[in-house]
């Protein structure tokens, strides 16, 4: 790569440097090391929009004459249009996105473009571009999150009456509606959605007009710049504005937690689709075969969602470590904020879309779920509740049912098959008819408070989510 850098080209912003130092392998090696265009070219559209707004502000402040302003505005408009569809191709001869846009504008608008850097620093440009880029992705992120929430809600509506064992400690605990389980993830995603909106409130603050660090020395209207670029507010401290990446860290935390939610869900559904449970058959489009074992249908989509969540968490760690101990204001270290942020955003969007596909194409296997949920152990709490209804204190009921469990379940029997004599000995307070009526369906139906697993509640919550 190093040999592709035009050897001996004058150093960018390099009036004070010895031209002789541009020759030789070390200069080329450092150019390659310091270049960021291979990844920050994604910011080209944002950079062109920012440049257009800046040119207009310079014109309004009388720094550009009418002809210069018109030439620059037309060139910026053309570049904005050109870059809307896709970023420019990589070019190892270009240092960064700021150089790329400056060179293009100079080629299009001529000498007027050489005035564009008046009062403006790459330090604030890169902060602006990154914020604009994140803002551009907001609709896609919200759409993908909303679609996945809707997919879980539809699953819950359709499978509210399918019961599965609910777990604690990965030990069977109580019956729950399969829909209730899906809605637990919808709930997490709802929080992610609110967290995302909250994080975006701090992304949408304009840093432009901060100069390199001390503020702008020309009388530019920062509020007008903010309006033009779609920002809700402007930064209030120039040192902070060029050095701040909190907005990226907050966004990354939101994406990391979202990734962890998806990873937990993937783990549950991998288990549910295994032969050990068999309550779900994943859509063929989201499963893969084995190179050796012809019978295999592997849940690779879910495994990749679980695995990829590491990227977002790693990106969060990276930005926190990058910021720790950085002195004010801008430092070149900050160039290292981008690749992992882009990867985290890309991955989050991918995972959300694949997850929605997995949810909408999975088939529930009600017979297998019914076999699992027929485990009488799941009803031990309901048995204790029957005693409570007879006036027994819950602690005593717990003790009594514990003895019944030892006498029946541990021996492979169902406590509903206890003889009247056995029942009278173990728990004389119990009505044998009530014991015989215990069932998973009755168990979930009783949990009919808001937030409970009763199918009625599940359907109501699914309907609320689907209504938006
Ligand atoms: N590539 C740089 C970054 O990503 C852009 C800003 C460069 N500023 C500077 N003073 N060298 O942070």
mmCIF file with all atom_site columns, C-alpha atoms in Angstrom, residues 166-173 267-268 271-272 277:
data_model
loop_
_atom_site.group_PDB
_atom_site.id
_atom_site.type_symbol
_atom_site.label_atom_id
_atom_site.label_alt_id
_atom_site.label_comp_id
_atom_site.label_asym_id
_atom_site.label_entity_id
_atom_site.label_seq_id
_atom_site.pdbx_PDB_ins_code
_atom_site.Cartn_x
_atom_site.Cartn_y
_atom_site.Cartn_z
_atom_site.occupancy
_atom_site.B_iso_or_equiv
_atom_site.pdbx_formal_charge
_atom_site.auth_seq_id
_atom_site.auth_comp_id
_atom_site.auth_asym_id
_atom_site.auth_atom_id
_atom_site.pdbx_PDB_model_num
ATOM 1  C CA . UNK A 1 166 ? -40.713 -21.322 32.314 1.00 0.00 ? 166 UNK A CA 1
ATOM 2  C CA . UNK A 1 167 ? -37.283 -21.631 33.876 1.00 0.00 ? 167 UNK A CA 1
ATOM 3  C CA . UNK A 1 168 ? -35.255 -20.231 36.717 1.00 0.00 ? 168 UNK A CA 1
ATOM 4  C CA . UNK A 1 169 ? -31.665 -21.458 37.124 1.00 0.00 ? 169 UNK A CA 1
ATOM 5  C CA . UNK A 1 170 ? -32.425 -23.340 33.883 1.00 0.00 ? 170 UNK A CA 1
ATOM 6  C CA . UNK A 1 171 ? -34.567 -25.676 36.009 1.00 0.00 ? 171 UNK A CA 1
ATOM 7  C CA . UNK A 1 172 ? -38.237 -26.052 35.135 1.00 0.00 ? 172 UNK A CA 1
ATOM 8  C CA . UNK A 1 173 ? -40.203 -23.677 37.324 1.00 0.00 ? 173 UNK A CA 1
ATOM 9  C CA . UNK A 1 267 ? -29.737 -18.533 23.395 1.00 0.00 ? 267 UNK A CA 1
ATOM 10 C CA . UNK A 1 268 ? -33.331 -19.255 24.507 1.00 0.00 ? 268 UNK A CA 1
ATOM 11 C CA . UNK A 1 271 ? -32.428 -24.283 23.234 1.00 0.00 ? 271 UNK A CA 1
ATOM 12 C CA . UNK A 1 272 ? -36.126 -24.295 22.371 1.00 0.00 ? 272 UNK A CA 1
ATOM 13 C CA . UNK A 1 277 ? -37.141 -29.105 23.760 1.00 0.00 ? 277 UNK A CA 1
#
